[in-house]
Structure formats: structure tokens, C-alpha cells
């Protein structure tokens, strides 16, 4: 009887190698790419943003599944994933990354799909000891137990350094043809890629997820410190634009490119919205406790927008709208020193409302 597996697939080198090692033993593999809403590359691709060279972002899972012949299913888990971020049972990593809870959530989804398609086990490209929060022996055991997949998660890259799994014990896969990689070095993976004919892959590096990003974490902590809560919309908006906190406590987000302009347009009806009557960024503002945006803040925002816009005679008109109110403001560009006093960022000056 031919066996079948599902694999968690990021499109990175490790998960590509893991699938190849199992495929080469005659196992049918369905690759699963989970969209959480916090993958940096995929988020930018969905917004239609472009790289500095003008090229479009491409989802690495789509790219390499096609290149190396993996059947691929993209699964959107973004709705339920919000609770994983806001209420992680096993806490956060260095930033706002709930890595253990994230893996549990994904493996639970993988188990559902495994059962739906009649697969026998789950494959993961995880490497023992590669990541401090979720890839040590104890967390790996916790993840398997919480996901209801004890003995059914095969990690081909580290299999020889881990207890035998059901697929190995039952002879579905040959343990001797798997690897025993441990630690953060990628030397063996690069060698293995050559052996398996994997001639193109993403450069191994962290930072593919917004939740591991220091600036994202800083925005999260700053908002919690000032507003006392985090909403689901906040989690999404932390991924976009330049963030400012005005003296009144008003939060301002100014777009950085056309893709972000289009994205922020989707929030026009529920936020104070600013749009230059000319070439420049749009912006949304949220007051503390839903208060009315005062006139001073409106002018400050118009001036901040002017800083990033193409002005005529040193100024630009900015349309302000909120609910049924509209007015035209004239923005005069602030200098960077003035703007930086309100920036919510680890780069440059920090907001005076720093956590």
C-alpha cells in the first residue's frame, strides 16, 4: 500500500529538503502552506507591493513547489490565528512571536487536512536546536501532544537525533535514509541540496514573519502601553506604513507606497482619513477612546503628509474625511527632526510614549 503524507511547507530550504527526502522513498506528499497574515513576503505580494527594483514579490512556497514538483495547497488560517497571537499559552519568543503556540495551531490544521485526504503522517522541515523557542526536544514533544499528533510528525532533517516515529517504526520510511542534523549551521543542508538536485532556494535567514520583527514588536508594546489593549485590526495595521503617536495620544499611520495606499483605503470608513490632493501618501488616524480629532492634530497630520508628498510652492492640500464630515487642509512639510519626535520606531528617535 502506497503511503501518503502532508507537509508543512514554507518554501524555504529546510522544508524543501524534508519533502524531497520523503518523496524519494516513494511517499506521496501534499505540501501545505499556511497563510497567517504575518508572512512578510506573502503580505506584500497580496497588497501588490513591489521591490525596490520594481519587481513583484513572489510567494516562495508557490515558486519552489512549482519548480520542484510538489502538489501544493495554500490554506488561509488568518482568522483563528489572531487568538494565537493575543493569548499564547506558551508565551512569546524574543519579540511578539508565539512560536510554540503557532506550531501547535498549524499542526492541528495539518492533522485535519491529513485526515481529510487520507494521509498517514505529517512532515516538517524543523531542525533540532535550530530555533531556541520551538525547536528543542521538550517543545517538540509539547507541540506533538497538544496537536494530537504524537508519533506522527516526521522531521526528516533531524530524524536520527529524535525518537523513532510511527512512519519509521512501521517501515513506511527508512530511518537510515533520513538525516541527523542538529543546530543552526546550514552546512549539511547546503550539501544535501546539491545531492538532491535543489539548485535554487531562498537565502536561509530569519525575519520572514512580522511577529519576529523588532519594530513590529515595538509597535505592539507601545500601543499596549498607551491604549491598554490590542485589537485584531491593530495586529494587521502594525505591518503597514510609518507609525506616529501625537502628543494627544492619537495614533497616525502614513503609507509608504502605492500598495499601502490601496491597503489603507480599506480603512477609510472606520478611521479619520487623510488623502493629499496630489501625489503623496494617504493616512489614517485613531484617537484615544474614540474622541474627536482636534484641530491641532489635523494640522500636524497634514504637515506630516506634506513631508512625504510632492508639494507645489512648498505646500499641498489634504482632504480630511470622517463619517459624514469633510474638509480641505493645507499641509506644510515638517522637517525630519520635528517628525521624529512622534515616530513609533526603533529606527531613529522613539516616540515619547515609548513602552
CSV table of C-alpha atoms in Angstrom, one decimal:
chain,number,residue,atom,x,y,z
A,1,UNK,CA,0.0,0.0,0.0
A,2,UNK,CA,1.5,3.3,-1.0
A,3,UNK,CA,1.7,5.8,1.8
A,4,UNK,CA,0.8,9.5,1.8
A,5,UNK,CA,1.9,12.4,3.9
A,6,UNK,CA,1.1,16.1,4.2
A,7,UNK,CA,4.0,18.5,4.8
A,8,UNK,CA,4.2,22.0,6.4
A,9,UNK,CA,5.8,23.9,3.6
A,10,UNK,CA,7.2,27.4,3.9
A,11,UNK,CA,9.1,27.3,0.6
A,12,UNK,CA,12.4,27.5,2.5
A,13,UNK,CA,15.4,25.2,2.0
A,14,UNK,CA,14.7,23.0,5.1
A,15,UNK,CA,11.1,22.2,4.2
A,16,UNK,CA,12.0,21.6,0.6
A,17,UNK,CA,14.7,19.1,1.6
A,18,UNK,CA,12.4,17.4,4.1
A,19,UNK,CA,9.8,16.8,1.4
A,20,UNK,CA,12.4,15.6,-1.1
A,21,UNK,CA,13.9,13.1,1.4
A,22,UNK,CA,10.4,11.5,1.9
A,23,UNK,CA,9.3,11.7,-1.7
A,24,UNK,CA,12.5,9.9,-2.7
A,25,UNK,CA,11.2,6.9,-0.6
A,26,UNK,CA,8.1,6.6,-2.7
A,27,UNK,CA,5.7,8.5,-0.4
A,28,UNK,CA,3.1,10.8,-2.0
A,29,UNK,CA,3.4,14.3,-0.4
A,30,UNK,CA,0.9,17.1,-0.4
A,31,UNK,CA,2.6,20.4,0.7
A,32,UNK,CA,0.6,22.7,2.9
A,33,UNK,CA,1.4,26.4,3.0
A,34,UNK,CA,-0.4,28.2,5.8
A,35,UNK,CA,-1.2,31.9,5.4
A,36,UNK,CA,-1.4,33.6,8.8
A,37,UNK,CA,-1.4,37.2,7.6
A,38,UNK,CA,2.0,37.8,9.1
A,39,UNK,CA,4.3,36.4,6.5
A,40,UNK,CA,6.2,39.5,5.2
A,41,UNK,CA,6.7,38.4,1.6
A,42,UNK,CA,3.2,37.0,1.1
A,43,UNK,CA,1.6,40.0,2.8
A,44,UNK,CA,3.4,42.4,0.4
A,45,UNK,CA,2.5,40.2,-2.6
A,46,UNK,CA,-1.2,40.2,-1.7
A,47,UNK,CA,-1.1,44.0,-1.4
A,48,UNK,CA,0.5,44.3,-4.8
A,49,UNK,CA,3.6,46.0,-3.5
A,50,UNK,CA,6.9,46.0,-5.4
A,51,UNK,CA,10.5,45.6,-4.5
A,52,UNK,CA,13.0,48.5,-4.9
A,53,UNK,CA,14.0,47.1,-8.4
A,54,UNK,CA,10.3,47.3,-9.5
A,55,UNK,CA,9.8,43.5,-9.5
A,56,UNK,CA,6.8,41.9,-7.8
A,57,UNK,CA,7.1,39.9,-4.6
A,58,UNK,CA,6.6,36.2,-5.1
A,59,UNK,CA,5.5,33.6,-2.5
A,60,UNK,CA,8.4,31.2,-2.1
A,61,UNK,CA,6.1,28.3,-1.5
A,62,UNK,CA,4.3,28.9,-4.8
A,63,UNK,CA,7.6,29.4,-6.6
A,64,UNK,CA,9.5,26.3,-5.3
A,65,UNK,CA,6.6,23.9,-5.2
A,66,UNK,CA,6.2,24.6,-8.9
A,67,UNK,CA,9.9,24.3,-9.6
A,68,UNK,CA,10.4,21.0,-7.7
A,69,UNK,CA,7.1,19.4,-8.4
A,70,UNK,CA,5.3,19.5,-5.1
A,71,UNK,CA,1.5,19.4,-5.1
A,72,UNK,CA,0.7,22.5,-3.0
A,73,UNK,CA,-2.4,23.7,-1.1
A,74,UNK,CA,-2.4,27.2,0.3
A,75,UNK,CA,-4.6,27.4,3.5
A,76,UNK,CA,-5.7,30.7,4.9
A,77,UNK,CA,-5.7,30.4,8.7
A,78,UNK,CA,-5.5,34.1,9.5
A,79,UNK,CA,-8.9,34.5,11.2
A,80,UNK,CA,-8.3,32.0,14.0
A,81,UNK,CA,-4.6,32.9,14.2
A,82,UNK,CA,-5.3,36.2,15.9
A,83,UNK,CA,-6.1,34.5,19.1
A,84,UNK,CA,-2.8,32.6,19.0
A,85,UNK,CA,-1.0,36.0,19.0
A,86,UNK,CA,-3.1,37.7,21.6
A,87,UNK,CA,-3.4,34.7,24.0
A,88,UNK,CA,-0.4,32.4,23.6
A,89,UNK,CA,-0.5,29.5,26.2
A,90,UNK,CA,3.3,29.1,26.0
A,91,UNK,CA,4.3,32.8,25.7
A,92,UNK,CA,6.4,34.7,23.3
A,93,UNK,CA,9.9,34.5,21.9
A,94,UNK,CA,12.2,37.4,21.8
A,95,UNK,CA,9.6,39.7,20.3
A,96,UNK,CA,5.8,39.0,19.7
A,97,UNK,CA,6.3,35.6,18.2
A,98,UNK,CA,4.2,32.9,19.9
A,99,UNK,CA,6.3,30.2,18.2
A,100,UNK,CA,5.2,27.1,20.2
A,101,UNK,CA,1.5,28.1,20.0
A,102,UNK,CA,2.0,28.9,16.3
A,103,UNK,CA,3.4,25.4,15.6
A,104,UNK,CA,0.6,23.7,17.6
A,105,UNK,CA,-2.0,25.7,15.7
A,106,UNK,CA,-0.5,24.8,12.3
A,107,UNK,CA,-0.1,21.1,13.2
A,108,UNK,CA,-3.7,20.9,14.3
A,109,UNK,CA,-4.7,22.3,10.9
A,110,UNK,CA,-2.4,19.9,9.2
A,111,UNK,CA,-3.9,17.0,11.1
A,112,UNK,CA,-7.4,18.0,9.9
A,113,UNK,CA,-6.2,18.0,6.3
A,114,UNK,CA,-4.2,14.8,6.8
A,115,UNK,CA,-7.4,13.1,7.8
A,116,UNK,CA,-9.5,14.7,5.0
A,117,UNK,CA,-7.1,13.5,2.3
A,118,UNK,CA,-6.4,10.1,3.8
A,119,UNK,CA,-2.7,10.7,4.5
A,120,UNK,CA,-0.8,8.7,7.1
A,121,UNK,CA,1.5,11.3,8.8
A,122,UNK,CA,2.9,14.8,8.8
A,123,UNK,CA,6.3,16.1,7.6
A,124,UNK,CA,8.1,19.1,9.0
A,125,UNK,CA,11.3,20.7,8.0
A,126,UNK,CA,12.2,21.6,11.6
A,127,UNK,CA,15.8,21.1,12.7
A,128,UNK,CA,16.5,20.1,16.3
A,129,UNK,CA,18.1,23.1,18.1
A,130,UNK,CA,17.9,25.5,15.2
A,131,UNK,CA,15.4,27.9,16.9
A,132,UNK,CA,15.6,28.4,20.7
A,133,UNK,CA,11.9,28.7,21.4
A,134,UNK,CA,10.2,25.9,19.5
A,135,UNK,CA,12.8,23.5,18.2
A,136,UNK,CA,14.3,21.9,21.3
A,137,UNK,CA,13.4,18.4,22.4
A,138,UNK,CA,10.9,19.4,25.1
A,139,UNK,CA,9.0,22.0,22.9
A,140,UNK,CA,8.8,19.5,20.1
A,141,UNK,CA,7.2,16.9,22.4
A,142,UNK,CA,4.7,19.6,23.7
A,143,UNK,CA,3.8,20.6,20.2
A,144,UNK,CA,3.1,16.9,19.1
A,145,UNK,CA,1.0,16.2,22.2
A,146,UNK,CA,-1.0,19.5,22.0
A,147,UNK,CA,-1.7,18.9,18.3
A,148,UNK,CA,-2.8,15.3,18.8
A,149,UNK,CA,0.0,14.0,16.5
A,150,UNK,CA,2.2,12.1,18.9
A,151,UNK,CA,4.5,9.8,16.9
A,152,UNK,CA,3.0,11.1,13.6
A,153,UNK,CA,5.3,14.1,12.9
A,154,UNK,CA,8.3,13.1,10.9
A,155,UNK,CA,11.2,15.6,10.9
A,156,UNK,CA,13.5,14.1,8.2
A,157,UNK,CA,16.3,16.5,8.7
A,158,UNK,CA,16.8,15.6,12.4
A,159,UNK,CA,15.2,12.2,12.5
A,160,UNK,CA,18.3,10.2,13.6
A,161,UNK,CA,18.6,12.5,16.6
A,162,UNK,CA,15.0,12.2,17.6
A,163,UNK,CA,12.9,9.2,18.9
A,164,UNK,CA,11.7,6.9,16.0
A,165,UNK,CA,8.2,8.0,14.8
A,166,UNK,CA,5.4,5.7,13.7
A,167,UNK,CA,6.3,6.0,10.0
A,168,UNK,CA,9.8,4.8,10.8
A,169,UNK,CA,8.7,2.1,13.2
A,170,UNK,CA,6.1,0.7,10.8
A,171,UNK,CA,8.6,0.8,7.9
A,172,UNK,CA,6.8,3.3,5.8
A,173,UNK,CA,10.1,5.3,5.6
A,174,UNK,CA,13.6,4.1,6.0
A,175,UNK,CA,15.2,5.9,9.0
A,176,UNK,CA,18.7,5.2,7.7
A,177,UNK,CA,17.9,7.4,4.6
A,178,UNK,CA,17.0,10.4,6.8
A,179,UNK,CA,19.3,12.9,8.4
A,180,UNK,CA,20.6,13.7,11.8
A,181,UNK,CA,21.2,17.5,11.6
A,182,UNK,CA,21.3,19.5,14.9
A,183,UNK,CA,21.9,23.2,15.4
A,184,UNK,CA,21.9,26.4,13.5
A,185,UNK,CA,24.6,25.7,10.9
A,186,UNK,CA,23.3,25.2,7.4
A,187,UNK,CA,26.4,23.4,6.0
A,188,UNK,CA,24.7,20.0,5.8
A,189,UNK,CA,21.5,21.4,4.3
A,190,UNK,CA,23.5,23.1,1.5
A,191,UNK,CA,25.4,19.8,0.8
A,192,UNK,CA,22.2,17.9,0.8
A,193,UNK,CA,20.6,20.4,-1.6
A,194,UNK,CA,23.3,19.6,-4.1
A,195,UNK,CA,22.9,15.9,-3.6
A,196,UNK,CA,19.1,16.1,-4.2
A,197,UNK,CA,19.3,18.5,-7.2
A,198,UNK,CA,17.9,21.5,-5.3
A,199,UNK,CA,19.8,24.2,-7.2
A,200,UNK,CA,17.8,27.3,-6.2
A,201,UNK,CA,16.4,28.3,-2.9
A,202,UNK,CA,15.8,31.3,-0.6
A,203,UNK,CA,18.8,32.5,1.4
A,204,UNK,CA,18.4,30.9,4.8
A,205,UNK,CA,17.6,33.8,7.2
A,206,UNK,CA,15.2,34.9,9.9
A,207,UNK,CA,12.7,37.7,9.6
A,208,UNK,CA,10.2,36.1,7.3
A,209,UNK,CA,7.4,36.7,9.9
A,210,UNK,CA,6.4,40.1,11.1
A,211,UNK,CA,6.0,38.7,14.6
A,212,UNK,CA,9.7,38.1,14.9
A,213,UNK,CA,10.5,41.7,13.8
A,214,UNK,CA,11.7,44.1,16.5
A,215,UNK,CA,9.9,47.1,15.0
A,216,UNK,CA,6.6,45.2,14.8
A,217,UNK,CA,7.1,44.1,18.5
A,218,UNK,CA,7.9,47.7,19.5
A,219,UNK,CA,4.7,49.0,17.9
A,220,UNK,CA,2.7,46.3,19.7
A,221,UNK,CA,4.2,47.2,23.1
A,222,UNK,CA,3.9,50.9,22.5
A,223,UNK,CA,0.2,50.5,21.7
A,224,UNK,CA,-0.4,48.3,24.7
A,225,UNK,CA,1.4,50.9,26.9
A,226,UNK,CA,-0.6,53.9,25.6
A,227,UNK,CA,-4.0,52.3,24.8
A,228,UNK,CA,-4.1,49.4,27.2
A,229,UNK,CA,-5.4,46.9,24.6
A,230,UNK,CA,-4.6,45.4,21.2
A,231,UNK,CA,-7.3,44.8,18.6
A,232,UNK,CA,-7.3,42.5,15.7
A,233,UNK,CA,-7.1,45.5,13.4
A,234,UNK,CA,-4.1,46.7,15.3
A,235,UNK,CA,-2.3,43.5,14.6
A,236,UNK,CA,-2.8,43.9,10.9
A,237,UNK,CA,-2.0,47.7,10.8
A,238,UNK,CA,1.3,47.1,12.6
A,239,UNK,CA,2.5,45.6,9.3
A,240,UNK,CA,1.9,48.7,7.2
A,241,UNK,CA,3.1,52.3,7.0
A,242,UNK,CA,5.0,54.8,9.1
A,243,UNK,CA,3.6,54.9,12.6
A,244,UNK,CA,3.4,58.1,14.8
A,245,UNK,CA,1.9,58.9,18.2
A,246,UNK,CA,0.9,62.5,18.6
A,247,UNK,CA,1.0,64.4,21.9
A,248,UNK,CA,-2.7,63.9,22.4
A,249,UNK,CA,-2.3,60.1,22.1
A,250,UNK,CA,-3.7,60.0,18.6
A,251,UNK,CA,-2.2,57.2,16.5
A,252,UNK,CA,-1.3,58.0,12.9
A,253,UNK,CA,-0.3,55.6,10.1
A,254,UNK,CA,1.1,57.1,6.9
A,255,UNK,CA,1.5,54.8,3.9
A,256,UNK,CA,4.9,54.3,2.2
A,257,UNK,CA,4.0,53.2,-1.3
A,258,UNK,CA,1.1,52.7,-3.7
A,259,UNK,CA,0.4,49.2,-2.4
A,260,UNK,CA,0.0,50.6,1.2
A,261,UNK,CA,-2.1,53.5,-0.2
A,262,UNK,CA,-4.5,50.9,-1.6
A,263,UNK,CA,-4.5,48.9,1.6
A,264,UNK,CA,-5.2,51.9,3.9
A,265,UNK,CA,-8.1,52.9,1.6
A,266,UNK,CA,-9.9,49.8,3.0
A,267,UNK,CA,-10.0,51.5,6.5
A,268,UNK,CA,-11.4,54.8,5.2
A,269,UNK,CA,-14.9,54.3,6.6
A,270,UNK,CA,-13.8,53.5,10.2
A,271,UNK,CA,-10.9,55.8,10.8
A,272,UNK,CA,-10.1,59.5,10.4
A,273,UNK,CA,-8.8,59.5,6.8
A,274,UNK,CA,-6.4,61.9,5.1
A,275,UNK,CA,-5.7,62.0,1.3
A,276,UNK,CA,-3.4,64.5,-0.5
A,277,UNK,CA,-4.9,66.3,-3.5
A,278,UNK,CA,-1.8,65.4,-5.4
A,279,UNK,CA,1.0,62.9,-5.4
A,280,UNK,CA,1.6,61.6,-1.9
A,281,UNK,CA,0.7,59.1,0.9
A,282,UNK,CA,-2.7,58.5,2.4
A,283,UNK,CA,-3.0,58.3,6.2
A,284,UNK,CA,-5.4,57.0,8.9
A,285,UNK,CA,-5.7,58.3,12.4
A,286,UNK,CA,-7.2,56.8,15.6
A,287,UNK,CA,-7.9,58.9,18.6
A,288,UNK,CA,-7.8,57.7,22.2
A,289,UNK,CA,-11.2,56.3,23.3
A,290,UNK,CA,-12.8,57.4,20.0
A,291,UNK,CA,-12.5,61.1,20.8
A,292,UNK,CA,-13.0,63.8,18.1
A,293,UNK,CA,-9.8,64.6,16.3
A,294,UNK,CA,-8.8,68.2,17.4
A,295,UNK,CA,-7.8,70.9,15.0
A,296,UNK,CA,-4.2,71.0,16.1
A,297,UNK,CA,-3.8,67.3,15.3
A,298,UNK,CA,-5.4,67.7,11.9
A,299,UNK,CA,-2.9,70.3,11.0
A,300,UNK,CA,0.0,68.3,12.4
A,301,UNK,CA,-1.1,65.3,10.3
A,302,UNK,CA,-1.5,67.4,7.2
A,303,UNK,CA,2.1,68.7,7.7
A,304,UNK,CA,3.4,65.2,8.2
A,305,UNK,CA,1.7,64.1,5.0
A,306,UNK,CA,3.2,67.1,3.2
A,307,UNK,CA,6.7,65.9,4.2
A,308,UNK,CA,6.3,62.7,2.2
A,309,UNK,CA,4.3,64.3,-0.7
A,310,UNK,CA,5.2,66.2,-3.9
A,311,UNK,CA,4.4,69.8,-2.9
A,312,UNK,CA,3.8,72.9,-5.0
A,313,UNK,CA,5.1,76.2,-3.7
A,314,UNK,CA,6.0,74.4,-0.5
A,315,UNK,CA,2.6,73.1,0.3
A,316,UNK,CA,-0.1,70.6,-0.6
A,317,UNK,CA,-3.9,70.4,0.0
A,318,UNK,CA,-5.0,67.4,2.0
A,319,UNK,CA,-8.6,66.1,2.1
A,320,UNK,CA,-9.8,65.1,5.6
A,321,UNK,CA,-12.8,62.9,6.0
A,322,UNK,CA,-14.5,61.2,8.9
A,323,UNK,CA,-18.0,59.7,8.8
A,324,UNK,CA,-20.1,62.5,7.1
A,325,UNK,CA,-17.5,65.3,7.7
A,326,UNK,CA,-15.1,66.5,5.0
A,327,UNK,CA,-12.7,69.5,4.8
A,328,UNK,CA,-9.6,70.6,3.0
A,329,UNK,CA,-6.4,71.3,4.9
A,330,UNK,CA,-3.2,72.8,3.7
A,331,UNK,CA,-0.1,70.9,4.7
A,332,UNK,CA,3.3,72.5,5.0
A,333,UNK,CA,6.2,70.0,5.2
A,334,UNK,CA,7.7,69.4,8.6
A,335,UNK,CA,11.5,68.7,8.8
A,336,UNK,CA,12.6,65.2,9.9
A,337,UNK,CA,13.7,66.4,13.3
A,338,UNK,CA,10.2,67.6,14.1
A,339,UNK,CA,8.6,64.5,12.7
A,340,UNK,CA,10.9,62.1,14.6
A,341,UNK,CA,9.5,63.3,18.0
A,342,UNK,CA,6.3,61.4,17.2
A,343,UNK,CA,7.7,58.3,15.4
A,344,UNK,CA,6.9,54.9,16.8
A,345,UNK,CA,10.0,53.0,15.7
A,346,UNK,CA,13.3,51.5,16.9
A,347,UNK,CA,14.9,53.3,13.9
A,348,UNK,CA,15.8,56.9,14.7
A,349,UNK,CA,14.1,58.7,17.6
A,350,UNK,CA,11.5,56.8,19.6
A,351,UNK,CA,8.0,58.1,20.4
A,352,UNK,CA,7.8,60.0,23.7
A,353,UNK,CA,5.1,57.4,24.6
A,354,UNK,CA,7.8,54.6,24.5
A,355,UNK,CA,6.9,51.5,26.4
